[in-house]
Coordinates of C-alpha atoms in Angstrom, one line a residue:
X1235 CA 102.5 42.2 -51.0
X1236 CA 103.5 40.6 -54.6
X1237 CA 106.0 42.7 -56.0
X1238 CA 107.1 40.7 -58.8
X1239 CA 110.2 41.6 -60.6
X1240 CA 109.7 39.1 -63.8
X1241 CA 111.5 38.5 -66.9
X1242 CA 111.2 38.0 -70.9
X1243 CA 106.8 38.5 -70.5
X1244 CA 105.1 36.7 -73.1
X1245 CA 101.5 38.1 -74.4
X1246 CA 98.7 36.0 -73.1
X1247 CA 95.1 37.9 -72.8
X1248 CA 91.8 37.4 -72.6
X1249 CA 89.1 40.0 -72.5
X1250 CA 85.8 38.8 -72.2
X1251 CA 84.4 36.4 -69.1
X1252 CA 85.1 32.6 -69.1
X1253 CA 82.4 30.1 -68.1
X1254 CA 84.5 28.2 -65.5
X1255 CA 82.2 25.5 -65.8
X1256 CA 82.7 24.6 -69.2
X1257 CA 86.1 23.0 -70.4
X1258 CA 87.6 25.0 -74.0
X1259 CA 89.2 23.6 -76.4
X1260 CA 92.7 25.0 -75.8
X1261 CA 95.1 22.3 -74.6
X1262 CA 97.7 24.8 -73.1
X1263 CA 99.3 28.3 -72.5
X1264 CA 101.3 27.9 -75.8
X1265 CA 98.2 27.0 -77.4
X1266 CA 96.9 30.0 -79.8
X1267 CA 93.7 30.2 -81.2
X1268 CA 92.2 33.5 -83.4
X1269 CA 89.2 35.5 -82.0
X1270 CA 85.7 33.9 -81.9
X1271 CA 83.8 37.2 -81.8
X1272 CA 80.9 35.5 -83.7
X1273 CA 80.7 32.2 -81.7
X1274 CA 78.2 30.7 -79.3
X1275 CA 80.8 30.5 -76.7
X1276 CA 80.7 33.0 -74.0
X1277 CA 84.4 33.7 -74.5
X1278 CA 86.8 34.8 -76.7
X1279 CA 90.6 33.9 -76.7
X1280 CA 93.8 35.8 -78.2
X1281 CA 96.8 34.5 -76.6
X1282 CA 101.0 33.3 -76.7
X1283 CA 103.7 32.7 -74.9
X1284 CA 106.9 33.9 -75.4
X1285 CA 110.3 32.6 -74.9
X1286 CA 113.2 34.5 -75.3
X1287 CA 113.1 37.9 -77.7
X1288 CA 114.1 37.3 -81.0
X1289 CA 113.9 39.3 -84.5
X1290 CA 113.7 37.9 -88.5
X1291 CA 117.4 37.7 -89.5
X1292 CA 118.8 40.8 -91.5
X1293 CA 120.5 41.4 -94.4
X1294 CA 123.5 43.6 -94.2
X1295 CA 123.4 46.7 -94.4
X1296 CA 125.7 49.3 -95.6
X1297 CA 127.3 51.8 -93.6
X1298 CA 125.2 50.9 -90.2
X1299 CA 128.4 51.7 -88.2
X1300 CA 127.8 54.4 -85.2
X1301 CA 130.3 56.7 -83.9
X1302 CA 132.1 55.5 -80.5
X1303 CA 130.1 55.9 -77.8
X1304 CA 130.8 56.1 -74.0
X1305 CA 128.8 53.3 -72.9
X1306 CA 126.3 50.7 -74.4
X1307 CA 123.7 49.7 -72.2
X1308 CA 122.1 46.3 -73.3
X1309 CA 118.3 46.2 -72.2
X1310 CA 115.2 48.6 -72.1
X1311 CA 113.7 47.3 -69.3
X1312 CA 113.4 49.5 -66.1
X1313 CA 116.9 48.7 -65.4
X1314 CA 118.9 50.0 -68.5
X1315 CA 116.5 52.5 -68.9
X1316 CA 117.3 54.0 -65.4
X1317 CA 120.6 53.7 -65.6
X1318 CA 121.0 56.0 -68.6
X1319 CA 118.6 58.6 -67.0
X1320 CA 121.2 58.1 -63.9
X1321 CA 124.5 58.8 -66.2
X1322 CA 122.5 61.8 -67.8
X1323 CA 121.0 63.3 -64.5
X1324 CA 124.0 62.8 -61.7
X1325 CA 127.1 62.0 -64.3
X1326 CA 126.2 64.4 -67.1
X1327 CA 129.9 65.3 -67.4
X1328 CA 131.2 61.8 -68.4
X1329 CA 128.0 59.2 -69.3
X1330 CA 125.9 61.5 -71.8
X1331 CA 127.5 59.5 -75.1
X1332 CA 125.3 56.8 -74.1
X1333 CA 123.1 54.1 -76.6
X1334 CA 120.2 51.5 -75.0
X1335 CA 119.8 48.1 -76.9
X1336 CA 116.7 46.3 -76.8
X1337 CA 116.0 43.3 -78.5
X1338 CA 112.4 43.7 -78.5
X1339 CA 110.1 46.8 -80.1
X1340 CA 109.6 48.1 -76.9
X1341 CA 110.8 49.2 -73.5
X1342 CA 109.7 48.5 -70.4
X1343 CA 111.0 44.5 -69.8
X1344 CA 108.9 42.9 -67.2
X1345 CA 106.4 46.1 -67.2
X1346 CA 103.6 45.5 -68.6
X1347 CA 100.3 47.6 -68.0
X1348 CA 97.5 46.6 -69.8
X1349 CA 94.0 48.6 -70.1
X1350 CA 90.6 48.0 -71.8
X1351 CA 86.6 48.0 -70.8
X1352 CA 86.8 51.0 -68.4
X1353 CA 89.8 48.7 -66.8
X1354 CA 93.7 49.7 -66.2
X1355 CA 96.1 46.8 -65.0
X1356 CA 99.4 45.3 -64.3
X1357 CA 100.3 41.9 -65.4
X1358 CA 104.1 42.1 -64.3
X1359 CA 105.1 44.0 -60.9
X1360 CA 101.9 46.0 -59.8
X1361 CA 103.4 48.6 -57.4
X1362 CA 107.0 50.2 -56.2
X1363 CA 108.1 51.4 -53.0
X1364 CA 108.7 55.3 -52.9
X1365 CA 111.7 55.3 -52.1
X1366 CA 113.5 58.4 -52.4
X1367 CA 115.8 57.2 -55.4
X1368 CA 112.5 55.9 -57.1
X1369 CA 110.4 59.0 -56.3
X1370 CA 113.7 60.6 -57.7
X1371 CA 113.9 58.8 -60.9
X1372 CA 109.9 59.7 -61.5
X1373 CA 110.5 63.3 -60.3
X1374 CA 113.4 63.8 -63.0
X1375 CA 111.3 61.6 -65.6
X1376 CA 108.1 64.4 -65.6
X1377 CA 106.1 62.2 -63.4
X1378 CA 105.9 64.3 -60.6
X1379 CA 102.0 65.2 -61.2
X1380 CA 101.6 61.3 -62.1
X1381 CA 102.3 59.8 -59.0
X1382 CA 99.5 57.9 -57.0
X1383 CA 99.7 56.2 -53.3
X1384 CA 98.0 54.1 -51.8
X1385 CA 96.2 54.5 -47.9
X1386 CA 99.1 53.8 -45.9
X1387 CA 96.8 53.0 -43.5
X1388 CA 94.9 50.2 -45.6
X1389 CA 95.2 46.8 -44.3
X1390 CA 97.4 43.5 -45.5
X1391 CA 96.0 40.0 -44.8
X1392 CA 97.7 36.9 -44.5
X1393 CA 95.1 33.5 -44.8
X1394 CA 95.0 31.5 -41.6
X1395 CA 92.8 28.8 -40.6
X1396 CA 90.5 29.7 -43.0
X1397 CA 90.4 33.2 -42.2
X1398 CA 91.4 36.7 -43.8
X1399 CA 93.5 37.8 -40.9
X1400 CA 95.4 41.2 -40.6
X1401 CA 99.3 41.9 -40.4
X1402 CA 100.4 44.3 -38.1
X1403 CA 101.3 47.5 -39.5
X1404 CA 102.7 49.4 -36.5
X1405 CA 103.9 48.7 -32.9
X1406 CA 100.9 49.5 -31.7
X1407 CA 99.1 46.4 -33.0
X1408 CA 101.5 43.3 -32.0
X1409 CA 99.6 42.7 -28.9
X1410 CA 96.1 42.7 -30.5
X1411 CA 96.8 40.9 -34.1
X1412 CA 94.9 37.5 -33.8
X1413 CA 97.7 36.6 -37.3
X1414 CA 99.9 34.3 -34.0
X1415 CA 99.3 32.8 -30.4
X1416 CA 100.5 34.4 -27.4
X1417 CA 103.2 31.9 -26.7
X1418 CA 104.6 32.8 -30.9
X1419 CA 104.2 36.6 -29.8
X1420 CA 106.7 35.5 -27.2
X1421 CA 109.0 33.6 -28.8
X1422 CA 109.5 36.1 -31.2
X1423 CA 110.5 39.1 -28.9
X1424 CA 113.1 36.6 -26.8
X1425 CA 114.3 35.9 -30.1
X1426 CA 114.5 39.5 -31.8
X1427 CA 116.4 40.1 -28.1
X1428 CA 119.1 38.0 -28.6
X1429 CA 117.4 35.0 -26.4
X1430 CA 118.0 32.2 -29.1
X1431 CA 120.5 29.6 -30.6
X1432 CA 123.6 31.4 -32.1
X1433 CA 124.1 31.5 -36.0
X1434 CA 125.6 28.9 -37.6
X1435 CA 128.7 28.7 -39.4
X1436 CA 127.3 28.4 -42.6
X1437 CA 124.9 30.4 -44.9
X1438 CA 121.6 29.9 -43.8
X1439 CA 118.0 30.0 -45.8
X1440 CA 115.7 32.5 -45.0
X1441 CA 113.7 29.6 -42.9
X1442 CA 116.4 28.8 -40.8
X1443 CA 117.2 32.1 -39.8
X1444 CA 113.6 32.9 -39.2
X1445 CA 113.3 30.1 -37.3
X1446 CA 115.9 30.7 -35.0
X1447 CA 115.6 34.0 -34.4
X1448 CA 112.2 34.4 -34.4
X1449 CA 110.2 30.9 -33.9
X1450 CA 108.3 28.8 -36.1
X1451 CA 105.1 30.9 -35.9
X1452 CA 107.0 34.1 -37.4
X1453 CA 108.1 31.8 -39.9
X1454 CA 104.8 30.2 -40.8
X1455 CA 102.5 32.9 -40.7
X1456 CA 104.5 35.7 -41.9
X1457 CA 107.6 35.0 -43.8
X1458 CA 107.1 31.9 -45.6
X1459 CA 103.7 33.7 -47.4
X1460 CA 106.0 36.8 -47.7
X1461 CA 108.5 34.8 -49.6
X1462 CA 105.3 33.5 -51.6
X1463 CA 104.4 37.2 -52.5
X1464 CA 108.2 39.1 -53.4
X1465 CA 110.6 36.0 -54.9
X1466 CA 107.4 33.8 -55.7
X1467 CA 110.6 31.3 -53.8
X1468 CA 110.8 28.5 -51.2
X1469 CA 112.2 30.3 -48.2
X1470 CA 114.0 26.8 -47.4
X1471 CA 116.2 27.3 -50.6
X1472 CA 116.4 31.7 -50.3
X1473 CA 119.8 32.5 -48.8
X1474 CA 118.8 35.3 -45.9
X1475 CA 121.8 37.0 -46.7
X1476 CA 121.1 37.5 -50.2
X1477 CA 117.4 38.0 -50.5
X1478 CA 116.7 40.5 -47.2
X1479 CA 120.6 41.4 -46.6
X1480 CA 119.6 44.4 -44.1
X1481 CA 117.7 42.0 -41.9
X1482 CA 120.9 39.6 -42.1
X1483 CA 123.2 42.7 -41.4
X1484 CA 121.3 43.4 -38.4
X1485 CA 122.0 40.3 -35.8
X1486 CA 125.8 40.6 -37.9
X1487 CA 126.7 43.9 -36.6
X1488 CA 124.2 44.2 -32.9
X1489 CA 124.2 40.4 -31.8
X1490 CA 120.8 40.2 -32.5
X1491 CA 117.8 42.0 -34.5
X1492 CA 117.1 44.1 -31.6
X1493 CA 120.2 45.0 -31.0
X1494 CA 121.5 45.2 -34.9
X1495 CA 118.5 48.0 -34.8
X1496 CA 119.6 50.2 -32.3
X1497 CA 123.0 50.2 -34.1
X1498 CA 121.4 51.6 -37.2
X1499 CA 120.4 54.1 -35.5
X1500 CA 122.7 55.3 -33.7
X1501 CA 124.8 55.1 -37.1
X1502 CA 122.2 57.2 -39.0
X1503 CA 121.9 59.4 -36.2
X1504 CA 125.6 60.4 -36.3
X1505 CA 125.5 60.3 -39.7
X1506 CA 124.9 63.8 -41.2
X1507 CA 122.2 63.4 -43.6
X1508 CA 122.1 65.3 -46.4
X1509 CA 119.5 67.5 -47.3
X1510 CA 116.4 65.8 -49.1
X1511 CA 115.5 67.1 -52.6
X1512 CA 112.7 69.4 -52.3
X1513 CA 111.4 68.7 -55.8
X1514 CA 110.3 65.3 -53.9
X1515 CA 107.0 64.7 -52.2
X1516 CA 106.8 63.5 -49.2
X1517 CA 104.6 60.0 -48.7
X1518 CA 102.7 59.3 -45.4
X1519 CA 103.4 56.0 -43.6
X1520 CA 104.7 52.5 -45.1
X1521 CA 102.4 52.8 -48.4
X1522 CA 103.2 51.6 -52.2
X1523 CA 103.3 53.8 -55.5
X1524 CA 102.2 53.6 -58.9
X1525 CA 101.8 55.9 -62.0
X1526 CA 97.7 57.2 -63.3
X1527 CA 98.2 55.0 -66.0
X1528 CA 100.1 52.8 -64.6
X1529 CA 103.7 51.1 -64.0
X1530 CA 104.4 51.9 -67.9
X1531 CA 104.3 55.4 -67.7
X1532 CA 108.3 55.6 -66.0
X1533 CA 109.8 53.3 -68.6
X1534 CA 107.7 54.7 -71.3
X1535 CA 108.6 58.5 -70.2
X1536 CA 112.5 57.7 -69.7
X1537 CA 112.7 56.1 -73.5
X1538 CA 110.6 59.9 -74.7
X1539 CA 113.6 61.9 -72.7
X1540 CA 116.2 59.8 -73.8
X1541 CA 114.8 59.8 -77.8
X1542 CA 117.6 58.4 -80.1
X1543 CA 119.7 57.3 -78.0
X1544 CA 117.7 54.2 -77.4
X1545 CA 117.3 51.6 -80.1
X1546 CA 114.3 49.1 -80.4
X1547 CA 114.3 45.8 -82.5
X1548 CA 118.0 45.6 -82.1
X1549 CA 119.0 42.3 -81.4
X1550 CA 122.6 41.5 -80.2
X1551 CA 124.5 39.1 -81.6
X1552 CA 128.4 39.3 -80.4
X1553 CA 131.2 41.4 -78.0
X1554 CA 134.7 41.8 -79.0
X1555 CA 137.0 42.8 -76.9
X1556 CA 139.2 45.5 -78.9
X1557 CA 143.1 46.4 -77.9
X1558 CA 142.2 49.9 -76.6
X1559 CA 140.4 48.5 -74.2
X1560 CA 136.7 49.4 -75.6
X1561 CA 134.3 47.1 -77.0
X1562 CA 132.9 46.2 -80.6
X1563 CA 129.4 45.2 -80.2
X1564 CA 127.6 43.4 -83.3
X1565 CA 123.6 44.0 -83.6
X1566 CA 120.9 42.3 -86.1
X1567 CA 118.4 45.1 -86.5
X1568 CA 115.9 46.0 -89.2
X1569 CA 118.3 47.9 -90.9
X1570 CA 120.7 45.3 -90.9
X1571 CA 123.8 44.4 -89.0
X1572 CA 124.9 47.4 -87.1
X1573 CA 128.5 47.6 -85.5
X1574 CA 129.1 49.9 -82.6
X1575 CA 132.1 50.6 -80.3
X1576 CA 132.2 52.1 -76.7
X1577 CA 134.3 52.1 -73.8
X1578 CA 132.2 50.5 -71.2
X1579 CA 129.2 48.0 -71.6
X1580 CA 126.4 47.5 -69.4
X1581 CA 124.1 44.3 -69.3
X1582 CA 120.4 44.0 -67.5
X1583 CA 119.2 41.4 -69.6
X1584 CA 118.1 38.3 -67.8
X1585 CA 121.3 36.2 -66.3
X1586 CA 121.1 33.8 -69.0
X1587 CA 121.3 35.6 -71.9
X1588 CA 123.8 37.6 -70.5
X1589 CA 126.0 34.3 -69.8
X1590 CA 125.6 33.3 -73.9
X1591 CA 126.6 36.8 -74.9
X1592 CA 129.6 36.6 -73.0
X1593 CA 130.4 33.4 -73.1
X1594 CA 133.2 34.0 -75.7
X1595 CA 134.5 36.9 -73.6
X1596 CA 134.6 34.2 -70.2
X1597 CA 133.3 31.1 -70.5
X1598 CA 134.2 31.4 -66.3
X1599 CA 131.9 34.0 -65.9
X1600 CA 129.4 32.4 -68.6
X1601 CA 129.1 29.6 -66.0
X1602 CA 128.3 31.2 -63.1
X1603 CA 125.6 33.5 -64.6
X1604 CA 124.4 30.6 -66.1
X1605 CA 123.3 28.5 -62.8
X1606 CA 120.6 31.5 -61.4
X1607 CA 117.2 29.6 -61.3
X1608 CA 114.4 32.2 -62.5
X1609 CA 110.6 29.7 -61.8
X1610 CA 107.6 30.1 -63.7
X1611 CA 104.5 32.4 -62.3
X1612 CA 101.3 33.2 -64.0
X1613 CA 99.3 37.1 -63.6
X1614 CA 95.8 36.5 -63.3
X1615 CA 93.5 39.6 -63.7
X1616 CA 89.7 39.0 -62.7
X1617 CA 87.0 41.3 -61.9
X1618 CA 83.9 40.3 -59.5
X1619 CA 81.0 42.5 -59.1
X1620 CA 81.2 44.2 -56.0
X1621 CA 78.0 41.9 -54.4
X1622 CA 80.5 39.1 -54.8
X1623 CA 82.4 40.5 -51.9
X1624 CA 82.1 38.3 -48.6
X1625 CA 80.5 40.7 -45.9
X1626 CA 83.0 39.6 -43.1
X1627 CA 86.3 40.6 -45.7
X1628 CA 84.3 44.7 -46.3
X1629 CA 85.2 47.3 -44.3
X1630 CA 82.8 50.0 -44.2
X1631 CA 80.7 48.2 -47.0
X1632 CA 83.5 48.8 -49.0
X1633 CA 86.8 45.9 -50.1
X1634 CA 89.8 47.8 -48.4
X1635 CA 93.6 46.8 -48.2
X1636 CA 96.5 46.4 -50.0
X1637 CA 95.9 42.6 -50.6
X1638 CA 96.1 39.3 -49.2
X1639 CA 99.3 36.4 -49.3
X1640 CA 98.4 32.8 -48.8
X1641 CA 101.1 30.3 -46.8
X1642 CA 101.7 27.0 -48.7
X1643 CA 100.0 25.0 -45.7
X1644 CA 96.9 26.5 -46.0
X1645 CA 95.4 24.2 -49.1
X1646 CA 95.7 27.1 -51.5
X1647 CA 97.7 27.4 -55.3
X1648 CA 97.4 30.6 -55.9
X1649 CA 100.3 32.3 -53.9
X1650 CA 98.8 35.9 -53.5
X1651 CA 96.1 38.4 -54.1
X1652 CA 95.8 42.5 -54.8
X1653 CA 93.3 44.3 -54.4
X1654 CA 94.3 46.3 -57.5
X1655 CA 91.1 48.7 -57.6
X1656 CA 91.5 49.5 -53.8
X1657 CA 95.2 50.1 -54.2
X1658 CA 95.1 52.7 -56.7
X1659 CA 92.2 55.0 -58.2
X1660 CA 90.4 54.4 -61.6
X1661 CA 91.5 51.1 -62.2
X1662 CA 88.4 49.2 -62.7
X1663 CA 84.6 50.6 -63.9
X1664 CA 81.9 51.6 -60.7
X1665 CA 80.8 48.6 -59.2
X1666 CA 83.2 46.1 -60.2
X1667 CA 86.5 44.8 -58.1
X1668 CA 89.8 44.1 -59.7
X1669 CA 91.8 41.2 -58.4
X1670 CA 95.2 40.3 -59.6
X1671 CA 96.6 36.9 -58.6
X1672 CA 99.9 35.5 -58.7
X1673 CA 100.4 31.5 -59.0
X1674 CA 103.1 29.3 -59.3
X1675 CA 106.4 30.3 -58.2
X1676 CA 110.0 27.9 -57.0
X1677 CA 107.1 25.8 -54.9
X1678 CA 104.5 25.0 -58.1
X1679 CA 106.6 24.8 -61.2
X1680 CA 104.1 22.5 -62.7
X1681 CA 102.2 25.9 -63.9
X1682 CA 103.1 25.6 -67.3
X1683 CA 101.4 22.2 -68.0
X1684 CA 97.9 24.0 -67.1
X1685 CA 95.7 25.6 -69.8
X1686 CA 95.0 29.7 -69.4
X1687 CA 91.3 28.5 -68.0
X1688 CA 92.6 25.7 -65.8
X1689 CA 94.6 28.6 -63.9
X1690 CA 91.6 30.7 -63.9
X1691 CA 90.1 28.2 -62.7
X1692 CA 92.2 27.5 -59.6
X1693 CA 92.3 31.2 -59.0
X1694 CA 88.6 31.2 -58.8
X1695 CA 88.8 28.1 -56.7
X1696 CA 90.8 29.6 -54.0
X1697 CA 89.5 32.9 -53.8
X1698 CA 85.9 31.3 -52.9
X1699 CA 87.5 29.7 -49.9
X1700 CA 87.9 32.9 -48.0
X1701 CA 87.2 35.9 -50.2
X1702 CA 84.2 35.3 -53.1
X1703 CA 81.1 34.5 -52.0
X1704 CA 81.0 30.4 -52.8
X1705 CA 77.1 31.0 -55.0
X1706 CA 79.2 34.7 -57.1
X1707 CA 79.0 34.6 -60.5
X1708 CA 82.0 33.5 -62.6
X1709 CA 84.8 36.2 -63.0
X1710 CA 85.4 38.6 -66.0
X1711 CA 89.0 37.4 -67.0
X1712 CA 90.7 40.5 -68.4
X1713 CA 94.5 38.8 -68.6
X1714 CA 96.2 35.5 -67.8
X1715 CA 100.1 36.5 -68.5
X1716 CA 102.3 33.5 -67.9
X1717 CA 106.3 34.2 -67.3
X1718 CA 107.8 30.7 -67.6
X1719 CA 111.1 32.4 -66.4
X1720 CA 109.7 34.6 -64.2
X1721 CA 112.3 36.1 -60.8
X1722 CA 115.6 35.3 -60.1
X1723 CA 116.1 32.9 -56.9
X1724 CA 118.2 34.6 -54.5
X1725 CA 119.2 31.0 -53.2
X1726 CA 122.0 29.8 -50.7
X1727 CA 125.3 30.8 -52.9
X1728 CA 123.5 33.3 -54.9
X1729 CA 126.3 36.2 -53.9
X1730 CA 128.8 33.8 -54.2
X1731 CA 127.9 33.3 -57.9
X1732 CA 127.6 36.9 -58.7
X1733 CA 130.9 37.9 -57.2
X1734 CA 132.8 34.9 -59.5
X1735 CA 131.2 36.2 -62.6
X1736 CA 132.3 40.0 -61.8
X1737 CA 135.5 38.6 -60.2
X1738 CA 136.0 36.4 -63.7
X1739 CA 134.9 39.6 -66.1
X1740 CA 137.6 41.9 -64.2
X1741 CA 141.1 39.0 -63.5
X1742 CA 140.2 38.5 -67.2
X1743 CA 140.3 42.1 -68.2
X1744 CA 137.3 42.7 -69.0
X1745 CA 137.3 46.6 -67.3
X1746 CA 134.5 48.7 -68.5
X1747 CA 131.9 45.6 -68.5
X1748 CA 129.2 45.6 -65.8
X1749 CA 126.6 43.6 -64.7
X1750 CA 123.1 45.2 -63.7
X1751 CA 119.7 43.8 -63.1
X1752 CA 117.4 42.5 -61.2
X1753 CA 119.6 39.7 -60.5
X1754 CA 121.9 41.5 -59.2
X1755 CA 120.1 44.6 -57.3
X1756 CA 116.9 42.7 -55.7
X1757 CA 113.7 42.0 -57.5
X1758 CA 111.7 44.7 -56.3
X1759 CA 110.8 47.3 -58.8
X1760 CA 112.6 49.7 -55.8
X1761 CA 115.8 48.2 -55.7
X1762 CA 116.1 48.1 -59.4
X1763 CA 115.9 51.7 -59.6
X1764 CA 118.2 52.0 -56.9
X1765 CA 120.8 49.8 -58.2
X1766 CA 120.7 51.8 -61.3
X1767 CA 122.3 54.7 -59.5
X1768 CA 124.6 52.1 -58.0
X1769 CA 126.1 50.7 -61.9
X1770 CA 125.7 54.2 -62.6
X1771 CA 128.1 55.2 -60.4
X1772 CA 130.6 52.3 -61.1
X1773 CA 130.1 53.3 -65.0
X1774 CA 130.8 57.1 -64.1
X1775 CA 134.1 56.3 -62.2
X1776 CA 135.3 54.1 -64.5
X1777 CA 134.5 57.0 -67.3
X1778 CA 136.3 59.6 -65.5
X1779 CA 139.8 58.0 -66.0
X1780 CA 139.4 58.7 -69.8
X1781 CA 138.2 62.5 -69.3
X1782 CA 140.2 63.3 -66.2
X1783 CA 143.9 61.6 -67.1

């Protein structure tokens, strides 16, 4: 399902329901207009888009110099954040002296949990994985008791012909899923076997690859829509290497994705595993993971146990290189301009930015961060009365499953759907059904010339085509966010990229400065938090040389 991983969120809301049939007045997403609690209109409007974060300039202040610090971790999103819980939970000996920079007056980044009317919802990703590093991270943040999962056992759809058809969640149901023929069932197995064209000698997209190894109906039905829901990307243009590496690894290493399979298991069987921390619960089945109060509750309890050491409304500004080795680090903050040294520096701030901070530093590296391609997508948050419901999409007279992803062929915009008050419990009032909706994405850029209502409006559209009742009332809107840089592309070259900005940071010597992010972990919520123990780790070893020598 839609596991966004999105960047720089502007604030666009709407609380109150929006008479689809009527055209407003507002011309576009960057359009704000005050309240209109006392109008005749049946709506009321507060909304913005923001670009990237900025603060009023500062005078100077005096004194605002720090005392050295081990490491300077630039972001507060769930990256940063992470990491420094990492340093002070696994690497306590060498990465405690630590200081987060954000440039906004909050943490969290992309999370963004929003809650009003008896409702609770997500406008940036909407769920997690529970891994064991991110049960891990919430464990050591005082989540434990927080947790919620959802019914492993709840069904995914995928649109089809017109139809609401369900994914196969175990073996078991390959043979009876209606989601592909007979002959693309077929095609698939021979494939995953080994009985299909040999790679290539070049990289290949995630289409090709899927293609090849497991037919065009794999593709169509599953992956592209898939693609639609986690990168928001165009699977013609996502490298397969980059954006699902362990699927690539597979046919690398075992000849073919059957075979690659039995390899990995053999290697984790002879592996000795080491024993699982019993402070961590154990979920049932392939299910997804949230917070009572949703996604904001990890960032939010990180930046509580981490206090001082992480600074809000601190924008930065420059990086010099000293002779020692460390770093001098220049911030605009309320206070004024604040200097601060350290040995290492870490940046999870979107590629960009991080390519115009350290452009002066390597304007080789500057370049290749520069060139990741991050598309527009727009959250859409509706509720429908429960009676809006189609009969045939209820289970038990009730709306059950994870969500639903739409394939670009079908004649649909809006790229997925979750069924946010059937994921989790308490997020919408008795009676009602919460819906959020992704749509743009690599494939629909043209997103950001449509008004807030012209994208509820498509929403609306679509969902009556298989989901809503065609004669339902029109939606409650509780939040239209739109991201116009939304998730990094893991395209064809992507790694390539990556590796000449670290290779350019470290022949120029540049050692201490790292590179973490979403960008460069995977864009699920998941593999950030598990590419924060990664930079964690580099950060620790490269510590160690100053407290062990």
């Amino acid at each position: 399902m839609p596991t966004l991983t999105l960047a720089d969120p502007p604030t666009l809301r709407l609380l109150s329901p929006v008479n689809l049939r009527r055209s407003t007045s507002i011309s576009s997403p960057f359009f704000c207009r005050p309240s209109r609690n006392n109008c005749t209109g049946p709506w009321r409007v507060r909304c913005a888009v923001a670009g990237e974060s900025t603060i009023s300039s500062s005078k100077v202040g005096d004194g605002n110099n720090y005392s050295p610090v081990d490491c300077v971790i630039v972001g507060a999103g769930i990256s940063g954040l992470c990491i420094a819980q990492a340093l002070a939970t696994k690497h306590g000996d060498v990465g405690s002296n630590v200081i987060v920079t954000e440039a906004r007056d909050r943490v969290g980044g992309n999370i963004t949990t929003m809650e009003g009317d008896g409702y609770l919802w997500e406008e940036g990703p909407n769920s997690f994985q529970p891994s064991d590093s991110m049960l891990t991270m919430a464990v050591d943040s005082g989540l434990k008791d927080d947790l919620v999962l959802g019914d492993p056992n709840a069904p995914r759809f995928v649109l089809w012909n017109g139809k609401l058809r369900p994914v196969p969640s175990k073996p078991t149901d390959l043979p009876f899923f209606d989601l592909m023929s007979f002959p693309g069932k077929l095609r698939a197995g021979f494939g995953a076997l080994g009985i299909r064209p040999p790679p290539p000698d070049h990289e290949e997209s995630v289409e090709e690859f899927v293609r090849r190894n497991l037919g065009d109906e794999v593709f169509e039905r599953l992956i592209e829509p898939f693609c639609s829901g986690v990168y928001a990307g165009d699977p013609s243009k996502l490298s397969m290497k980059a954006a699902f590496g362990k699927v690539w690894k597979l046919e690398q290493k075992g000849g073919s994705i059957i075979g690659g399979t039995f390899k990995a298991i053999q290697e984790k069987n002879n592996t000795p595993k080491p024993p699982r921390d019993p402070r961590l619960p154990k979920p049932k089945g392939q299910t997804v993971g949230s917070f009572k109060k949703g996604l904001i509750m990890l960032p939010e309890a990180i930046s509580k146990r981490l206090g001082g050491k992480v600074k809000l409304s601190w924008k930065l500004s420059s990086i010099i290189r000293l002779d020692d080795g460390g770093y001098s680090l220049t911030y605009e903050t309320p206070e004024g301009l604040v200097s601060l040294q350290s040995r290492s520096v870490v940046m999870t701030v979107p590629s960009r930015v991080a390519s115009s901070l350290l452009h002066p530093l390597s304007a080789v590296a500057a370049d290749a961060l520069s060139k990741f391609y991050y598309p527009p997508v727009a959250a859409v948050s509706i509720s429908y009365p429960k009676e809006a419901i189609r009969t045939e999409c209820l289970i038990e007279g009730e709306l059950k499953g994870f969500g639903q992803l739409h394939p670009r062929s079908q004649g649909v915009e809006t790229l997925g759907t979750i069924y946010s008050s059937s994921l989790f419990p308490n997020r919408a009032p008795p009676g009602r059904i919460l819906l959020l909706n992704y749509i743009g994405g690599a494939t629909n850029p043209g997103i950001l010339s449509k008004t807030e209502s012209e994208l509820v409006e498509a929403v609306d559209r679509d969902l009556r085509k298989m989901l809503i009742n065609p004669n339902a009332k029109d939606p409650l809107v509780l939040g239209v966010r739109v991201w116009p840089q939304a998730i990094p592309q893991f395209l064809i070259g992507h790694l390539d990229l990556l590796d000449a900005a670290k290779s350019a940071l470290r022949d120029g010597g540049f050692q201490g400065m790292f590179l973490g992010g979403n960008y460069v972990s995977g864009v699920a919520l998941g593999r950030c938090v598990e590419g924060a123990y990664e930079v964690a780790a580099e950060v620790a070893d490269f510590l160690s040389q100053y407290v062990y020598k």
